[in-house]
Structures are given as C-alpha cells and as structure tokens.
XYZ file of C-alpha atoms in Angstrom:
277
model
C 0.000 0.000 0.000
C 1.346 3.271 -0.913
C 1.937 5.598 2.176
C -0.517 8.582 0.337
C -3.392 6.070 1.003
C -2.288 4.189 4.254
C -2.233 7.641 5.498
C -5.564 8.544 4.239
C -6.627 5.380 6.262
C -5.122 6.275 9.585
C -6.590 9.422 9.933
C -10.414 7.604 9.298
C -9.439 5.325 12.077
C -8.380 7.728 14.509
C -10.713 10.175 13.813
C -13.612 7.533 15.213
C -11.853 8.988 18.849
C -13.566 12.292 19.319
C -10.583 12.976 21.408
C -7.996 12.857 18.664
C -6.573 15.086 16.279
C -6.522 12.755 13.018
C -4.285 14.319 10.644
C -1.476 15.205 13.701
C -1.149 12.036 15.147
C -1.560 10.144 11.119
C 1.581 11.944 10.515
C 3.156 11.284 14.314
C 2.729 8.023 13.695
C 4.021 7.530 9.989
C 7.179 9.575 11.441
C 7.546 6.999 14.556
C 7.311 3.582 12.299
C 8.818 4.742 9.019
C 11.491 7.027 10.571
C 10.621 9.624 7.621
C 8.372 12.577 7.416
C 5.385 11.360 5.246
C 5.264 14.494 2.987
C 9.009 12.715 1.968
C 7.555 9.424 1.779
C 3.812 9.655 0.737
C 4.764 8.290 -2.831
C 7.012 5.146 -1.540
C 5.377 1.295 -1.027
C 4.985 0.154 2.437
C 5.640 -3.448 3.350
C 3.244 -5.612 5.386
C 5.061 -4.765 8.065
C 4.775 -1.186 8.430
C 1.039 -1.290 7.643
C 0.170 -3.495 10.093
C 2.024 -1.767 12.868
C 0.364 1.580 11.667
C -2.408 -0.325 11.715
C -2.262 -1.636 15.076
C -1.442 1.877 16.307
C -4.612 3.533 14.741
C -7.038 1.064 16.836
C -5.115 1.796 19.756
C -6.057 5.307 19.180
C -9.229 4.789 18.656
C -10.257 3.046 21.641
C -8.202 6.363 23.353
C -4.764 4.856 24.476
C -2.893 7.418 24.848
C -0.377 8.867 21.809
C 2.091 9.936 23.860
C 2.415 6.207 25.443
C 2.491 4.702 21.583
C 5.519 6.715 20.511
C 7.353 6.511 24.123
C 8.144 10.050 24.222
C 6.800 13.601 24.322
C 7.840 17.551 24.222
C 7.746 19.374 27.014
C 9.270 22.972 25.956
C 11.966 22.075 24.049
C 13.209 18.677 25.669
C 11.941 15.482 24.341
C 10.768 13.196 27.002
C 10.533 9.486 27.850
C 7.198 8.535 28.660
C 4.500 5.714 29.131
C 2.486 3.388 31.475
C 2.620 4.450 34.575
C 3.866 7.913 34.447
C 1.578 10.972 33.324
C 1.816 12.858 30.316
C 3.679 15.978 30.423
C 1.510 18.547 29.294
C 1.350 21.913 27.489
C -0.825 24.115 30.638
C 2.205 22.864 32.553
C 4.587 24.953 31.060
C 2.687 27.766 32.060
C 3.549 26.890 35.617
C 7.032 26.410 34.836
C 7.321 29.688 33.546
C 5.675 31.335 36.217
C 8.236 29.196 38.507
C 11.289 30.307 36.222
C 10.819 33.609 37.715
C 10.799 33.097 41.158
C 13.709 30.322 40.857
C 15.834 33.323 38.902
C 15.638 35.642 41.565
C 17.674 33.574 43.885
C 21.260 32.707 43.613
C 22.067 28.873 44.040
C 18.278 28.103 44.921
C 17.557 24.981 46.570
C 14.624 23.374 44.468
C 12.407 20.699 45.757
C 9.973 19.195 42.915
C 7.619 17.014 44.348
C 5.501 14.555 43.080
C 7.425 14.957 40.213
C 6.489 11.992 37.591
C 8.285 12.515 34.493
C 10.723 15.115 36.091
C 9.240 17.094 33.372
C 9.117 20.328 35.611
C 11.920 19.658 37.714
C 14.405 19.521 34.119
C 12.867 22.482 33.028
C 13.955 24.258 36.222
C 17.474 23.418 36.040
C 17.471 23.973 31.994
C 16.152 27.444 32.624
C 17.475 28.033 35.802
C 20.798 26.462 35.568
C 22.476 27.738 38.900
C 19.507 26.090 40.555
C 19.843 22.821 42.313
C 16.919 20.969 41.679
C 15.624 17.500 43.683
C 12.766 15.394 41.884
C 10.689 13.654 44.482
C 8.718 10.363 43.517
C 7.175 7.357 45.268
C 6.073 5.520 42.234
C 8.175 2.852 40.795
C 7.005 3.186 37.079
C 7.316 6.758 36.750
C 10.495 6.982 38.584
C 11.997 4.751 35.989
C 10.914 7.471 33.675
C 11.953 10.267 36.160
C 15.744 8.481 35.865
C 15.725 8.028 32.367
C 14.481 11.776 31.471
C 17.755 13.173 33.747
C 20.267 10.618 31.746
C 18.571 11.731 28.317
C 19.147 15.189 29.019
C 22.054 15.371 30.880
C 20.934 18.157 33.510
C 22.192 17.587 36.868
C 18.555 16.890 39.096
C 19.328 14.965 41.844
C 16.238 12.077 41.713
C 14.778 11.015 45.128
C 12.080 7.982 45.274
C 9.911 8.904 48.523
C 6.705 9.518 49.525
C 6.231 12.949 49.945
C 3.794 12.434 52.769
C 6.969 11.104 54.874
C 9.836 13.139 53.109
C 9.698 16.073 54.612
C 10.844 14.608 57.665
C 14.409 13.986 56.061
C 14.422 17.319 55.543
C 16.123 19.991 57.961
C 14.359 22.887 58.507
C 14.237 26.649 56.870
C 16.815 24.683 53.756
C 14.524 24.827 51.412
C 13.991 28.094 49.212
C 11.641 27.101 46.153
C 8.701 24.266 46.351
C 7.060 23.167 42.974
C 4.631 20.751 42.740
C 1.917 19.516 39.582
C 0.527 16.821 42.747
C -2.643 14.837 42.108
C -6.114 16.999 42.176
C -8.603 15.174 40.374
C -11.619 14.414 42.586
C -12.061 10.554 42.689
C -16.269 10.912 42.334
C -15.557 12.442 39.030
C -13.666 9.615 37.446
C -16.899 7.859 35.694
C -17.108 11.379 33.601
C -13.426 11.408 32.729
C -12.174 11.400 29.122
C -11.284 7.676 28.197
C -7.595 9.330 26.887
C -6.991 9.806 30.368
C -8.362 6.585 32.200
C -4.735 4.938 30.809
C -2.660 7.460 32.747
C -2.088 6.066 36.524
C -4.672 7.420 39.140
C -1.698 7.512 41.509
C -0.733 10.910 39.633
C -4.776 11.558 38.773
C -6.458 11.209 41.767
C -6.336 12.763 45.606
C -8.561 12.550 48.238
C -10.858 15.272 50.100
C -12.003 16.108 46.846
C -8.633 16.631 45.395
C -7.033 19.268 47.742
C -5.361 16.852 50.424
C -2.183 17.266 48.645
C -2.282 20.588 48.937
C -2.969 21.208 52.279
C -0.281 18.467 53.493
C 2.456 20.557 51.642
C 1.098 23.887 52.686
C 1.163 22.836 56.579
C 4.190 20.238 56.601
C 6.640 21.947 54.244
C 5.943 25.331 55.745
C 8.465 25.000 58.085
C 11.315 23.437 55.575
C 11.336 26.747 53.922
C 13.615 30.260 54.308
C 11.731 32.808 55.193
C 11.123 34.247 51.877
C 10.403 30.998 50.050
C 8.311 30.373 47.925
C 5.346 27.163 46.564
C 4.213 27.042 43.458
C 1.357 24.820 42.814
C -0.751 24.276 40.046
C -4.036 22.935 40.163
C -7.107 22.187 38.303
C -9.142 24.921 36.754
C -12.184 25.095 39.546
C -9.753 24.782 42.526
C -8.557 28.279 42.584
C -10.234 29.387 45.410
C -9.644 26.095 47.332
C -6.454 25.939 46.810
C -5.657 30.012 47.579
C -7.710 29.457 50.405
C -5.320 26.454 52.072
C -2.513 28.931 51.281
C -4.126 31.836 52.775
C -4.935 30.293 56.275
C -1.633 28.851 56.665
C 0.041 32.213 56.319
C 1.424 32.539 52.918
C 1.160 35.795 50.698
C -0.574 34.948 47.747
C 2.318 36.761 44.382
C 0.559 35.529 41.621
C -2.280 33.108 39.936
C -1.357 31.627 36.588
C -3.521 31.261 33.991
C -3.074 28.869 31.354
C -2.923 28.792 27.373
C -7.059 28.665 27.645
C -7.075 31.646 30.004
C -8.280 29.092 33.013
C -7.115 29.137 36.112
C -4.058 26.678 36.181
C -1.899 27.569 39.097
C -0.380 29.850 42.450
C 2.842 31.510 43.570
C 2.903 31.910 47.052
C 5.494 33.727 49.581
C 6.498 32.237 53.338
C-alpha cells in the first residue's frame, strides 16, 4: 500500500476517537514507524510490516490509548521526554507553571529546588534547563514513573538529583528553613468524578490523577508540613485544576502565605499559584 493512502486510512481510524486530532497524530505516527516525514515518503510502497504496525497503532487510538504512550516520548518545551504506562503525560498548561516558577527560581542565587511529586521530572528539568544555577531534587514514590523520572535526567544530561519517597513522609528527612523554592503539579482530580473522565486519560495512573478530600489533600499536606522546611522568603508554586482556585488560595491563605501571583493557562483558566512564606 502506498503511504498517500495508508495515510488517508489512519486518519479515518483515529478520527472515530472524538478525542484525537486525526491528521497530527496520522503523521506522528508515519514519522515513529517509518522514521521519515510522510510528505518525503507519501509516494514510496509500504511493506506488510509497516502497515500493520500503523495499523495496530490507529485502533489503539481509537479506543483512546494514549499517543504519547504509543511513541514513548513527548515535548515538554523544548526537551523530548521518555514517557509511558505508569507515568503521566507531560503537558502543554504545565509549562505555564514552569514559567511562572522560572521567575521566582531566577531571583535567587544557588536556589535549593524541591519538585515534588514529580512523575516525568518534566518540571523539575525544566527548572534546572532554565534556571541552571539552581539545584533541583525530583521527588517520587512511584516505581514506574520513577523509571521514567531516571531516564528523562540521563537523556538530558541536567544535573537533578532524583529522590524515590513519599512525599507524605519526606519532609521529615528534611532539615528545617533549607529549602527556598517548592514546585509541585501533585494529584487533584476528585475521585467521584472519574466515571465522567475522558477515556484518553483513564490509561494514565490514578496515583498521579487522583487525591482525596475532593482533590485538595495534597495541597494542604504541603502547605502545613513543608511550611516549616522553607527560608523565610520561600516560595510554593502549585498548580491545580481549573475550579480549585479558590480552594487551593484558600489552604494557602490560612496557613500564612502571601498569595504573588495566579497563573492562567494557554485557555485563560485558572491553572496555578505563587505563594510567599
């Protein structure tokens, strides 16, 4: 079958998933099995092989596994990242945290970075790409993703120390006022709302999804037992889903910290906090 029509085929498939952007991920996955752009190979014969596994890859699409988890990797800014099972898929709102964290990390000299519940280390290797006089520790207490965590620091050579803990026992190792910058993308996805989630996202791991007391019990463990692990003048930066703004401020607020900035993301929602100790 000529690559022109196999393509032409994919994008029916995967355009039976609502969810998918047909013509994209066609061409993302021509590029993954073939190696070659398709607008350099649309005129060539692909064997059996290759049509199968395109194939294969379209039905897997259309029943909503993920892309990113097909291909094994993913941008996040301009770093290409290892990813699948078990680990959650960097995504695009989240750089819109980042950036927002960029600036507060910049302002210090030599900041001591703690990333926690980091997954992919997909924020904490932006940090220390942008902020390279940070130093930068990637907390994790799943096995899966921390294979990914590991593997995303070798691929891209920046120096984040990884740590596999639980963050709900970490901060004990921690000594106290050492800490100047907290960043965390933790679970906030109200169990009671999984029936009503998109299927795309019933593939990632609820470990990273899901959080209790309707998705804030994350936040107010790190806003009451990391308090005291930062310098005065430290800072969290949290983001959160886009109807827990005034939760999450809220946690903040009541514990003591001076709110410095909401983030917004790329859909002008409500996607994240900078607060001040």
């Amino acid at each position: 079958m000529v690559i022109r029509d196999l393509y032409r085929q994919l994008c029916s498939v995967i355009a039976q998933n609502p969810e998918s952007d047909a013509v994209f991920e066609a061409n993302q996955l021509i590029e993954f099995v073939t190696g070659s752009k398709r607008i350099d190979i649309m005129h060539d014969e692909a064997d059996e092989t290759t049509v199968q596994k395109l194939m294969e890859y379209a039905e897997k699409r259309r029943e909503g596994y993920p892309l990113q988890y097909i291909i094994g990797r993913w941008q996040f800014f301009d770093m290409e990242l290892s990813v699948g099972e078990g680990v959650l898929v960097p995504r695009q709102d989240t750089e819109t945290v980042c950036e927002a964290a960029f600036e507060v990390v910049n302002a210090f000299e030599n900041p001591v970075v703690l990333d926690l519940c980091s997954g992919s280390g997909c924020i904490a290797l932006a940090v220390k790409k942008y902020c390279p006089c940070s130093c930068v520790t990637a907390v994790e207490k799943s096995v899966q993703a921390y294979e990914y965590l590991t593997k995303n620091i070798e691929l891209t050579k920046l120096g984040v120390t990884p740590c596999r803990a639980d963050i709900f026992e970490y901060y004990r190792e921690i000594e106290n006022e050492t800490v100047d910058i907290i960043i965390s993308n933790p679970p906030y996805i109200d169990p009671a709302v999984k029936p009503d989630m998109q299927k795309e996202v019933t593939f990632e791991p609820d470990m990273a999804l899901f959080a209790e007391e309707k998705g804030l019990v994350f936040y107010k463990f790190i806003a009451d037992s990391y308090y005291d692990k930062l310098k005065k003048g430290g800072y969290i930066v949290f983001e959160y889903g886009y109807d827990q703004k005034e939760a999450v401020r809220n946690i903040l607020i009541e514990k003591g910290y001076t709110v410095i900035r909401e983030i917004t993301d790329m859909g002008n929602n409500p996607r994240g906090i900078v607060v001040k100790k």
